[in-house]
Coordinates of C-alpha atoms and ligand atoms in Angstrom, one line a residue:
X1 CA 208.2 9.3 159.1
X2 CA 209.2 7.6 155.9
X3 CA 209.4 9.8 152.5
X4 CA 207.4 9.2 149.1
X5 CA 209.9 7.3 146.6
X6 CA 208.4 9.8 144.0
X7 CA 208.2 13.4 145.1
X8 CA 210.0 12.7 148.7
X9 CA 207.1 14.3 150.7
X10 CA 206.1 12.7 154.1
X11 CA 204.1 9.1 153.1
X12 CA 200.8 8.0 155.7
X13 CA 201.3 3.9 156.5
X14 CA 197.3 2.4 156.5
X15 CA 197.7 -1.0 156.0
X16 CA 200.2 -3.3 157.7
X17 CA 200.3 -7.3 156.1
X18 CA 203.4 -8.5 158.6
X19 CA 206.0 -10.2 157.0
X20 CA 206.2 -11.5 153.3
X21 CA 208.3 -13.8 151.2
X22 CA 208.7 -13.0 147.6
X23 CA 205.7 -13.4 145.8
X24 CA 206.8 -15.7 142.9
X25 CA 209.6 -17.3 144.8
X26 CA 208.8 -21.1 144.4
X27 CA 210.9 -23.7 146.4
X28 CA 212.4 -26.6 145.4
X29 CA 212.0 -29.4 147.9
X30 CA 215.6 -29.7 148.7
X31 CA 215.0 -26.2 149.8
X32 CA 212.1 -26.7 152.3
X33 CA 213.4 -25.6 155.7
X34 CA 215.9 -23.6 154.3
X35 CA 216.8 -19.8 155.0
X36 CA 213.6 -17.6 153.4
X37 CA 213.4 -14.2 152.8
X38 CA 211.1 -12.2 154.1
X39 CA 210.4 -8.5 154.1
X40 CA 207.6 -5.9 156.2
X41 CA 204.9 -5.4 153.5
X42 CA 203.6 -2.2 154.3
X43 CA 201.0 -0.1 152.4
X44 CA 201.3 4.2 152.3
X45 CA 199.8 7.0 150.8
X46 CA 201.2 10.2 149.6
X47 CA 199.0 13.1 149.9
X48 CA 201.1 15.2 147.4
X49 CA 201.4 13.3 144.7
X50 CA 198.8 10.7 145.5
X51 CA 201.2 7.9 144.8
X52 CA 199.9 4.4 146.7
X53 CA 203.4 2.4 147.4
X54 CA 204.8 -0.2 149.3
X55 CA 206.9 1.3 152.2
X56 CA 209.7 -1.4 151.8
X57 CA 210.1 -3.3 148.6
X58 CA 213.0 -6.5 148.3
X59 CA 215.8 -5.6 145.4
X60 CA 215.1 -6.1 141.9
X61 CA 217.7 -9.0 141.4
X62 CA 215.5 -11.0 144.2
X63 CA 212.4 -10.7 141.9
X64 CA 213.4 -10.6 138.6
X65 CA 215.8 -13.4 137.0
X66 CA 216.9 -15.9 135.1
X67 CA 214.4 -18.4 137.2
X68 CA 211.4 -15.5 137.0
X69 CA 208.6 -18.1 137.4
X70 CA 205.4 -16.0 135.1
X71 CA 205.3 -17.1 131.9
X72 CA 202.7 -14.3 130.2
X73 CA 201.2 -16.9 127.7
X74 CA 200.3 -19.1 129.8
X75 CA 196.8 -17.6 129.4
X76 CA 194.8 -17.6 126.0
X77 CA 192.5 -14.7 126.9
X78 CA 195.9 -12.5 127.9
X79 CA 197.7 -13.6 124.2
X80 CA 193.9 -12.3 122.7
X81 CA 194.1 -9.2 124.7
X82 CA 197.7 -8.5 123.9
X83 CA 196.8 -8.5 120.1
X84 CA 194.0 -6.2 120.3
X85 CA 196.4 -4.0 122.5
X86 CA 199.1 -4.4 119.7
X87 CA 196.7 -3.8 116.6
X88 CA 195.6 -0.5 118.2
X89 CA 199.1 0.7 118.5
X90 CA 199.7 -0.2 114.8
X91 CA 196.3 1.7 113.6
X92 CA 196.6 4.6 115.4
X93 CA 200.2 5.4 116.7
X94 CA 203.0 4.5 114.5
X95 CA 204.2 6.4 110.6
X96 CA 206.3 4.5 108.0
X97 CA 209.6 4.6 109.8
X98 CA 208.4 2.9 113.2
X99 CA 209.9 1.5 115.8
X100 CA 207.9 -0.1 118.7
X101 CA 209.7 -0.6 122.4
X102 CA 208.0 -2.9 125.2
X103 CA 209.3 -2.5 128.7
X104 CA 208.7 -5.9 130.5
X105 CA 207.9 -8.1 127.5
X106 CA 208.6 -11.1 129.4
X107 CA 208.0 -14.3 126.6
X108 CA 206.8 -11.8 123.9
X109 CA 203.0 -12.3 124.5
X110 CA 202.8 -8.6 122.9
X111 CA 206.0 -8.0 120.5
X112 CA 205.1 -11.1 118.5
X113 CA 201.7 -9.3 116.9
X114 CA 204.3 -6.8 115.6
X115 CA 206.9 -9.6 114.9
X116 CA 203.9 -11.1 112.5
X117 CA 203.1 -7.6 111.0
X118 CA 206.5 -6.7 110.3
X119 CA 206.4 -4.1 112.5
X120 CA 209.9 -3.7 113.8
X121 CA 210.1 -3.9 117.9
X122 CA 212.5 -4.6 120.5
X123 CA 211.8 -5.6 124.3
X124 CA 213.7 -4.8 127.3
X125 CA 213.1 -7.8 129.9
X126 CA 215.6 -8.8 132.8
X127 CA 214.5 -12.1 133.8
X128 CA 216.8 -14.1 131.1
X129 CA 214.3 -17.1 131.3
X130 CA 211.5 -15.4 129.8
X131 CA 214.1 -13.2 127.9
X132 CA 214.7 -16.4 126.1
X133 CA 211.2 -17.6 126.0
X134 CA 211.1 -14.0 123.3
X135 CA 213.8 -14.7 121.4
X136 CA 213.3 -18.3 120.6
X137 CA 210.2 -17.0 119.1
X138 CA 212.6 -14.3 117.2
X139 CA 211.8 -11.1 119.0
X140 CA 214.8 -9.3 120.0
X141 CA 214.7 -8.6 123.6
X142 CA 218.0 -6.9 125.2
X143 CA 217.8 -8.5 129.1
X144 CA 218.7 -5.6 130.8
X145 CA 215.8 -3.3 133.7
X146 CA 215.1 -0.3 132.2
X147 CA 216.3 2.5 132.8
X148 CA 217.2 6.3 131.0
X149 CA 221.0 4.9 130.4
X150 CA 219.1 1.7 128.6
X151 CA 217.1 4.1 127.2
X152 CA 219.8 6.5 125.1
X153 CA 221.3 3.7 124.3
X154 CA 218.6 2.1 122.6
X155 CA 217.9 6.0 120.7
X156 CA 221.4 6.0 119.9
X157 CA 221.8 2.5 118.1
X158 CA 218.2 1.9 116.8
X159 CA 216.5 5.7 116.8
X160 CA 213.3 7.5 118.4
X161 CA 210.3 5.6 119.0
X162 CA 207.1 5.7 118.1
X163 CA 205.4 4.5 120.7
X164 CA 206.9 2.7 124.5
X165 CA 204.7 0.0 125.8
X166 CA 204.7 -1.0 129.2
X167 CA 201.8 -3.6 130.3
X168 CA 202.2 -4.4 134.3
X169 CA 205.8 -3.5 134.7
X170 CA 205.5 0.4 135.6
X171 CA 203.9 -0.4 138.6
X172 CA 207.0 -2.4 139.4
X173 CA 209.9 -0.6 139.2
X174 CA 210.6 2.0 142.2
X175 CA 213.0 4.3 140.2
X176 CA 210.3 6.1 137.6
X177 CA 212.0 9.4 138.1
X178 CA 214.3 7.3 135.8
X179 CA 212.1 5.4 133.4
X180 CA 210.2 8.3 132.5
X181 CA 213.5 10.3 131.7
X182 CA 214.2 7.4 129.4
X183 CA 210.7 7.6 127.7
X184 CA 211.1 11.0 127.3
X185 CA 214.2 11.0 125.5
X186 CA 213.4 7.8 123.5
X187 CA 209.9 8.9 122.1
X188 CA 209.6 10.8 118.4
X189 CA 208.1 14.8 119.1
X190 CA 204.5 12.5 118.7
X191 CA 205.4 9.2 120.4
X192 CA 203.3 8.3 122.8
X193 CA 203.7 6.1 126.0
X194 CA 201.0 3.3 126.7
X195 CA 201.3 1.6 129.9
X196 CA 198.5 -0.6 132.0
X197 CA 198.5 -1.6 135.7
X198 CA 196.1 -2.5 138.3
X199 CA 194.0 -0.2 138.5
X200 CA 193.9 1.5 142.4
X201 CA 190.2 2.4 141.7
X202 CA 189.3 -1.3 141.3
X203 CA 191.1 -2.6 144.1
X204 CA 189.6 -0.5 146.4
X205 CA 185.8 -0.8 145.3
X206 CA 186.6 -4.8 145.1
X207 CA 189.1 -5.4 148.4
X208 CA 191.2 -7.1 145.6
X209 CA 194.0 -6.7 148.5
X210 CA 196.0 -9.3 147.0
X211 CA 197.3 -7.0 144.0
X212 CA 199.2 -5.9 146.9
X213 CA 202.9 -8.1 146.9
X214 CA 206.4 -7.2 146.8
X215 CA 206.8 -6.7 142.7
X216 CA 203.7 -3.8 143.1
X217 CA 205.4 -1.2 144.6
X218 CA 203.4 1.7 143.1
X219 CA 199.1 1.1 142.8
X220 CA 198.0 4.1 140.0
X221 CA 195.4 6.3 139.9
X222 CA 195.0 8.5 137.3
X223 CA 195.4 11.5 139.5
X224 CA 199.0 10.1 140.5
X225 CA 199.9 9.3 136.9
X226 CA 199.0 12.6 135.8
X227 CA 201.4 14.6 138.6
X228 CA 204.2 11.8 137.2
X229 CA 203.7 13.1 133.5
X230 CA 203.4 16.7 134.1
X231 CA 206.9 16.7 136.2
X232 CA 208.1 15.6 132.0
X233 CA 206.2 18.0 130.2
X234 CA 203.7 15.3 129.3
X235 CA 200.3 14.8 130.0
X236 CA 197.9 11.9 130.3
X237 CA 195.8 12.2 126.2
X238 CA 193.7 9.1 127.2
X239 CA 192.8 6.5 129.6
X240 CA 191.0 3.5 128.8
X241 CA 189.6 0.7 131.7
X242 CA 190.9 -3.4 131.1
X243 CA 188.9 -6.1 131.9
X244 CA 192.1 -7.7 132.7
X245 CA 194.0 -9.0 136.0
X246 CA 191.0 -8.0 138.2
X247 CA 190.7 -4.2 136.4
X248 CA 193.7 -2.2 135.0
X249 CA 193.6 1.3 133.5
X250 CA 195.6 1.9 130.4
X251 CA 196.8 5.1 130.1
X252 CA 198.1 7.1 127.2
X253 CA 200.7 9.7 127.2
X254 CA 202.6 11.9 125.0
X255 CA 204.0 15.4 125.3
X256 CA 202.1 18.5 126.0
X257 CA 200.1 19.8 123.1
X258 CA 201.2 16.8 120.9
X259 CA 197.9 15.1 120.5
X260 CA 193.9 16.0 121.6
X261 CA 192.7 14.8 125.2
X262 CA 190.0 12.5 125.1
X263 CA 187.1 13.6 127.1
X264 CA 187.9 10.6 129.3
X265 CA 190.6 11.8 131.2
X266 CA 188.3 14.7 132.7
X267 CA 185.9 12.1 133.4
X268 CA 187.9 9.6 134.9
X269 CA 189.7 12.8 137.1
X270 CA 186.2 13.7 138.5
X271 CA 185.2 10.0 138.9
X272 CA 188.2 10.0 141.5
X273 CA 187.5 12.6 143.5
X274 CA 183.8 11.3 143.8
X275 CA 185.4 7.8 144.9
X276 CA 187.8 9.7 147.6
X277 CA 190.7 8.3 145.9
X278 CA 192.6 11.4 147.3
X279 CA 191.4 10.6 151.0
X280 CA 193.7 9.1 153.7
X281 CA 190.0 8.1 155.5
X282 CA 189.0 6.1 152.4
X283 CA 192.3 4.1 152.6
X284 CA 192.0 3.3 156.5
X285 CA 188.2 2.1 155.1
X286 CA 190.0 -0.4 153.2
X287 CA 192.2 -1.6 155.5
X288 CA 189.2 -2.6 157.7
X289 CA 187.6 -4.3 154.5
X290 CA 190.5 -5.9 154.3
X291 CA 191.0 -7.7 157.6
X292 CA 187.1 -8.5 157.5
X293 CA 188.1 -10.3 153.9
X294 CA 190.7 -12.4 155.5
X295 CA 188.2 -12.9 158.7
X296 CA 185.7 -14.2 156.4
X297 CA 188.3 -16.5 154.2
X298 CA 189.7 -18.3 156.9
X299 CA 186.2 -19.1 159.1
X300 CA 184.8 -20.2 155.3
X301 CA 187.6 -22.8 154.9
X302 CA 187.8 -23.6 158.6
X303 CA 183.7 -24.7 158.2
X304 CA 185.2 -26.7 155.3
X305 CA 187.7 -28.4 157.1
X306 CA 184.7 -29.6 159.7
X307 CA 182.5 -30.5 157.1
X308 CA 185.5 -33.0 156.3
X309 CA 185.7 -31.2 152.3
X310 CA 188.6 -31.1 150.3
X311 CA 190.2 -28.0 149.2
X312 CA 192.4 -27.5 146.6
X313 CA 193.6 -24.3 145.2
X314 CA 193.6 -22.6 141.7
X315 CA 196.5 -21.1 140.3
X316 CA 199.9 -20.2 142.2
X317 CA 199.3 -16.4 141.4
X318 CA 201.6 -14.1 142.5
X319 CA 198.5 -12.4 144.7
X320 CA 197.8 -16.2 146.2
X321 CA 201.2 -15.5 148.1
X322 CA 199.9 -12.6 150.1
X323 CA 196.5 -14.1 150.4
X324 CA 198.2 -17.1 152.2
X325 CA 200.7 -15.8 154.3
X326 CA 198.3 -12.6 155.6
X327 CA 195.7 -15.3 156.0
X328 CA 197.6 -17.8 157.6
X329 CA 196.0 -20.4 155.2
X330 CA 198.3 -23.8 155.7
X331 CA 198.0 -27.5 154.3
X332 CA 195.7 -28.1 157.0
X333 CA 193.3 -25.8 155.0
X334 CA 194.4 -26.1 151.4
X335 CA 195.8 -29.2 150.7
X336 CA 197.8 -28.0 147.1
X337 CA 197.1 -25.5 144.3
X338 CA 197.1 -26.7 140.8
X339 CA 198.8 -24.6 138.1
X340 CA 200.0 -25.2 135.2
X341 CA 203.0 -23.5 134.8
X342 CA 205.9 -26.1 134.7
X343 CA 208.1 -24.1 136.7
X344 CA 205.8 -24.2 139.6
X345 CA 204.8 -27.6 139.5
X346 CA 207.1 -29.7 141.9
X347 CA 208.0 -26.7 144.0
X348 CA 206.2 -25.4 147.5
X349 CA 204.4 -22.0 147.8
X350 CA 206.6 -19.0 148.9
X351 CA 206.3 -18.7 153.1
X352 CA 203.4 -22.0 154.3
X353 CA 204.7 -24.4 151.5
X354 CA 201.9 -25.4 150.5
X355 CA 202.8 -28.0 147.2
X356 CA 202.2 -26.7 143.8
X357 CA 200.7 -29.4 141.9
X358 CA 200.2 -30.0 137.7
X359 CA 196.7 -29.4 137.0
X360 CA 196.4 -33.8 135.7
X361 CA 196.2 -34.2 140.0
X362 CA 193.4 -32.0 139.9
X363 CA 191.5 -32.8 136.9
X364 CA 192.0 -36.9 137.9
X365 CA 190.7 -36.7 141.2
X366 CA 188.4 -33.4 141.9
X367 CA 188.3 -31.6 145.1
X368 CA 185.2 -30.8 146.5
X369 CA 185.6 -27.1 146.6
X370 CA 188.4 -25.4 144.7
X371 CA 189.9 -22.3 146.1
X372 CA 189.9 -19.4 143.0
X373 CA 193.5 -17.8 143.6
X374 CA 193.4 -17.0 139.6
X375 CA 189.7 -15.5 139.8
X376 CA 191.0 -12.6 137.4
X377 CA 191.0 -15.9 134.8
X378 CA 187.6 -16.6 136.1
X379 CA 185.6 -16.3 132.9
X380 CA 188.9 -18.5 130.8
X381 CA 188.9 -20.8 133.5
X382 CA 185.2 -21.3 134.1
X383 CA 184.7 -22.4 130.6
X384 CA 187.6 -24.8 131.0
X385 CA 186.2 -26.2 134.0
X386 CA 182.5 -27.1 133.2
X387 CA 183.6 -31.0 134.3
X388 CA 184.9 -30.2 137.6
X389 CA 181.4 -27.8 138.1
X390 CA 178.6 -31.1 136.6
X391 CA 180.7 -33.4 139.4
X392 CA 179.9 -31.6 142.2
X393 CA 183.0 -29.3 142.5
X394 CA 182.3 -25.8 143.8
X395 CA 184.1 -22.9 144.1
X396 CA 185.7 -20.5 146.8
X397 CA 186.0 -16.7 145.7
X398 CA 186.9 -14.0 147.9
X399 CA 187.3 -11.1 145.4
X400 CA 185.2 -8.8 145.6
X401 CA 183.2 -10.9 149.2
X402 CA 184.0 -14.2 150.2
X403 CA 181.6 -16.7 149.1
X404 CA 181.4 -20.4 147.5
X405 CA 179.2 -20.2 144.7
Ligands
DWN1 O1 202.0 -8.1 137.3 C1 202.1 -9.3 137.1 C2 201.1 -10.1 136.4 C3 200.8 -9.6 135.1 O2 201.5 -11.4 136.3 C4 203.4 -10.0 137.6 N1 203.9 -9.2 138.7 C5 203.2 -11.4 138.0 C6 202.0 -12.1 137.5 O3 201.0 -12.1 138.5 P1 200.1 -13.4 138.8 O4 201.0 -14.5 139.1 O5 199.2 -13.0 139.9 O6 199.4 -13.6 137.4 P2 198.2 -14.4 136.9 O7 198.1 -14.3 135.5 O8 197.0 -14.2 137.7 O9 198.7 -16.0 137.2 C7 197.8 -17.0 136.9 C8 198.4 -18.3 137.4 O10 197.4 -19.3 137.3 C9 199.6 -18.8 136.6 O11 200.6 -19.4 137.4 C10 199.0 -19.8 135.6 C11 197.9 -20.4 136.5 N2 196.7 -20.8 135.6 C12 196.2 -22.1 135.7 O12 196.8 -22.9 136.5 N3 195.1 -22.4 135.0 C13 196.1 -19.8 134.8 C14 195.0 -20.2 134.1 C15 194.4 -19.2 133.2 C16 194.5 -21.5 134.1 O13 193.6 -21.9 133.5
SAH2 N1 204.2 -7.5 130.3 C1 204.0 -8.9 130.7 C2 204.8 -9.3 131.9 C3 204.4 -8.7 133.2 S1 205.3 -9.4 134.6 C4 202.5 -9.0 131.0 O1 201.8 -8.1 131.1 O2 202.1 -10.2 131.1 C5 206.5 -8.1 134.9 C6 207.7 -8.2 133.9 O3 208.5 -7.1 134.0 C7 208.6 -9.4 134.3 O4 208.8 -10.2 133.2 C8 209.9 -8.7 134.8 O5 211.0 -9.4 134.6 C9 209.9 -7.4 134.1 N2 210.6 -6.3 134.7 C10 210.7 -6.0 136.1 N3 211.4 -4.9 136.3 C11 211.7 -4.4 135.0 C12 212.4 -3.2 134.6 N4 213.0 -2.4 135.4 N5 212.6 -3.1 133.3 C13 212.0 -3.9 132.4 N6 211.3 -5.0 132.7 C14 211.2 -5.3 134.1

């Protein structure tokens, strides 16, 4: 029986996807029928800490690099929502001295709000690509993983901080026992640690199964982040739900007795319990949602196929990776996905290969039914695409039901 990365207790497997590649590894074509790695996604449940991981999760160097291929600002609603996020830190958690620290701030879609303010920030980002993407824009950004050693250094040379921000990274790193040392000894007596991350509460009620890939190795529920906290003498002072990347919570922390709990967190710790967050029987529910979902996806495209429609896909998400390779969707379903990130375009989709095309292809000559692989984009992307919907084109969803609407 395998052991909880967190509190080392015995972890329950539920759900089993096979073998994966690495989500947002892109091939080049020279590459194609080259040596790919793959790893055994599996999905477990701790019942002591209530910590949803992956059982097996690739190294940190294979993920995160200097070819990382997600650009954060690549989306205009996630630069508007990182500056709401930023202005709230500003009014309600930093004095005159401050000092603002982002773990994961990839191109600086966040720090730049406090770049323009004057605020003074620094960002801790390992893939040197996006590392770059930062400083070009002047945020300094040390390209290095977090961690509590990174973490007293940074006290050391620049001072405590006000507040640490973390916006889908926790739920990446494997190590917290470590980050949250760091936090600890990096935040002023009142600092506070913000983080959000899919939420594990959305992804069950919505079978949004492909938030599940090899960066995710932890899937949070309040419950879980609160038994994290407490091991630190902190405690969870306020969560707050994100209508972002398919539903995150945002949770905010600072030491015990520091600041009032919001009512929230109460509310939010009963909602669990009513949702049987805690129960191993409500995760094995999900795992038979979850092969029904993938049923229901592939006999939908296969009807395409007969009906002699094109299919393209939208958006080389991360999640489209597990979608693809649990599904077993090929280029004899999907004929490309259109994305425009640069990196991707050119390249084949980690494991079936599928090309990655610019999103001109697309737009010049419409498919008749688009696959939505960035459907947390959906209401961005449906304003963007009113064109493509007035000739003809429809759309295939499969979050939180497959259906083409
Ligand atoms: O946690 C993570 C989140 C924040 O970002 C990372 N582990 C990796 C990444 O996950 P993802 O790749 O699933 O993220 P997105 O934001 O859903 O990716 C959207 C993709 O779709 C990008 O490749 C850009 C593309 N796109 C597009 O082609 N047209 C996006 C929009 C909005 C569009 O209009
Ligand atoms: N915060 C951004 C980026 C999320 S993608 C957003 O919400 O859009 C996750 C980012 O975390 C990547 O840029 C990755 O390089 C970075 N990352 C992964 N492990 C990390 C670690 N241990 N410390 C700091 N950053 C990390």
């Amino acid at each position: 029986m395998k052991t909880c990365r967190f509190c080392g207790d015995n972890i329950h497997e539920f759900l089993d996807f096979g073998k994966q590649p690495i989500a947002n590894a892109f091939i080049p074509p020279e590459q194609v029928g080259g040596d790919e790695y793959f790893f055994g996604m599996r999905l477990a449940f701790c019942p002591s800490c209530f910590l949803v991981q992956l059982v097996e999760q690739p190294s940190r160097e294979m993920m995160f690099h200097e070819n990382y291929a997600y650009f954060s600002s690549i989306s205009r609603y996630m630069a508007e929502h990182f500056r709401r996020f930023a202005l709230m830190v500003m009014d309600s958690y930093i004095d005159d001295d401050p000092l603002v620290v982002e773990i994961g701030s990839n191109d600086g879609i966040m720090l730049r709000n406090f770049a323009e303010a004057g605020v003074p920030s620094l960002g801790v980002e390992p893939s040197a690509n996006v590392a770059e993407a930062a400083r070009s824009r002047g945020i300094e950004t040390i390209c290095e993983f977090f961690d509590k050693d990174l973490a007293e250094r940074i006290r050391s040379e620049k001072g405590e901080a006000d507040a640490v921000l973390a916006a889908n990274v926790m739920c990446h790193i494997p190590y917290l026992d470590s980050v949250f040392e760091g936090v600890t000894a990096l935040l002023k007596p009142a600092g506070v640690l913000i983080f959000e991350d899919p939420y594990w509460g959305d992804i069950l009620e919505k079978t949004s199964y492909d938030q599940i890939y090899d960066e995710h190795v932890f899937y949070f529920s309040l419950t879980a982040v609160s038994f994290l906290a407490e091991r630190y003498g902190l405690e969870v002072i306020d969560v707050q739900p994100q209508p972002v990347h398919g539903g995150e919570m945002r949770y905010i922390i600072a030491r015990k007795g520091a600041h009032k709990v919001s009512g929230m967190v109460e509310a939010l710790r009963e909602k669990e319990k009513r949702m049987r967050m805690g129960d191993l029987e409500r995760m094995r529910e999900f795992a038979d949602s979850v092969a029904r979902s993938r049923d229901d996806l592939i006999r939908t495209l296969t009807d395409l196929k007969k009906q002699g429609k094109r299919v393209a896909g939208y958006g080389a998400t991360s999640k489209s990776t597990t979608v693809i390779n649990y599904c077993g969707i090929t280029t004899d379903l999907v004929e490309y996905i259109s994305d425009t990130t640069p990196s991707k375009q050119g390249r084949f989709s980690p494991g079936a290969h599928i090309p990655i095309k610019p999103y001109e292809e697309f737009a010049a000559a419409y498919p008749d039914v688009a696959l939505l692989f960035a459907w947390n984009h959906a209401e961005e992307i449906m304003k963007k695409e009113r064109r493509f919907m007035e000739a003809g084109g429809r759309w295939l969803k499969y979050v939180p039901k497959v259906e083409i609407s």
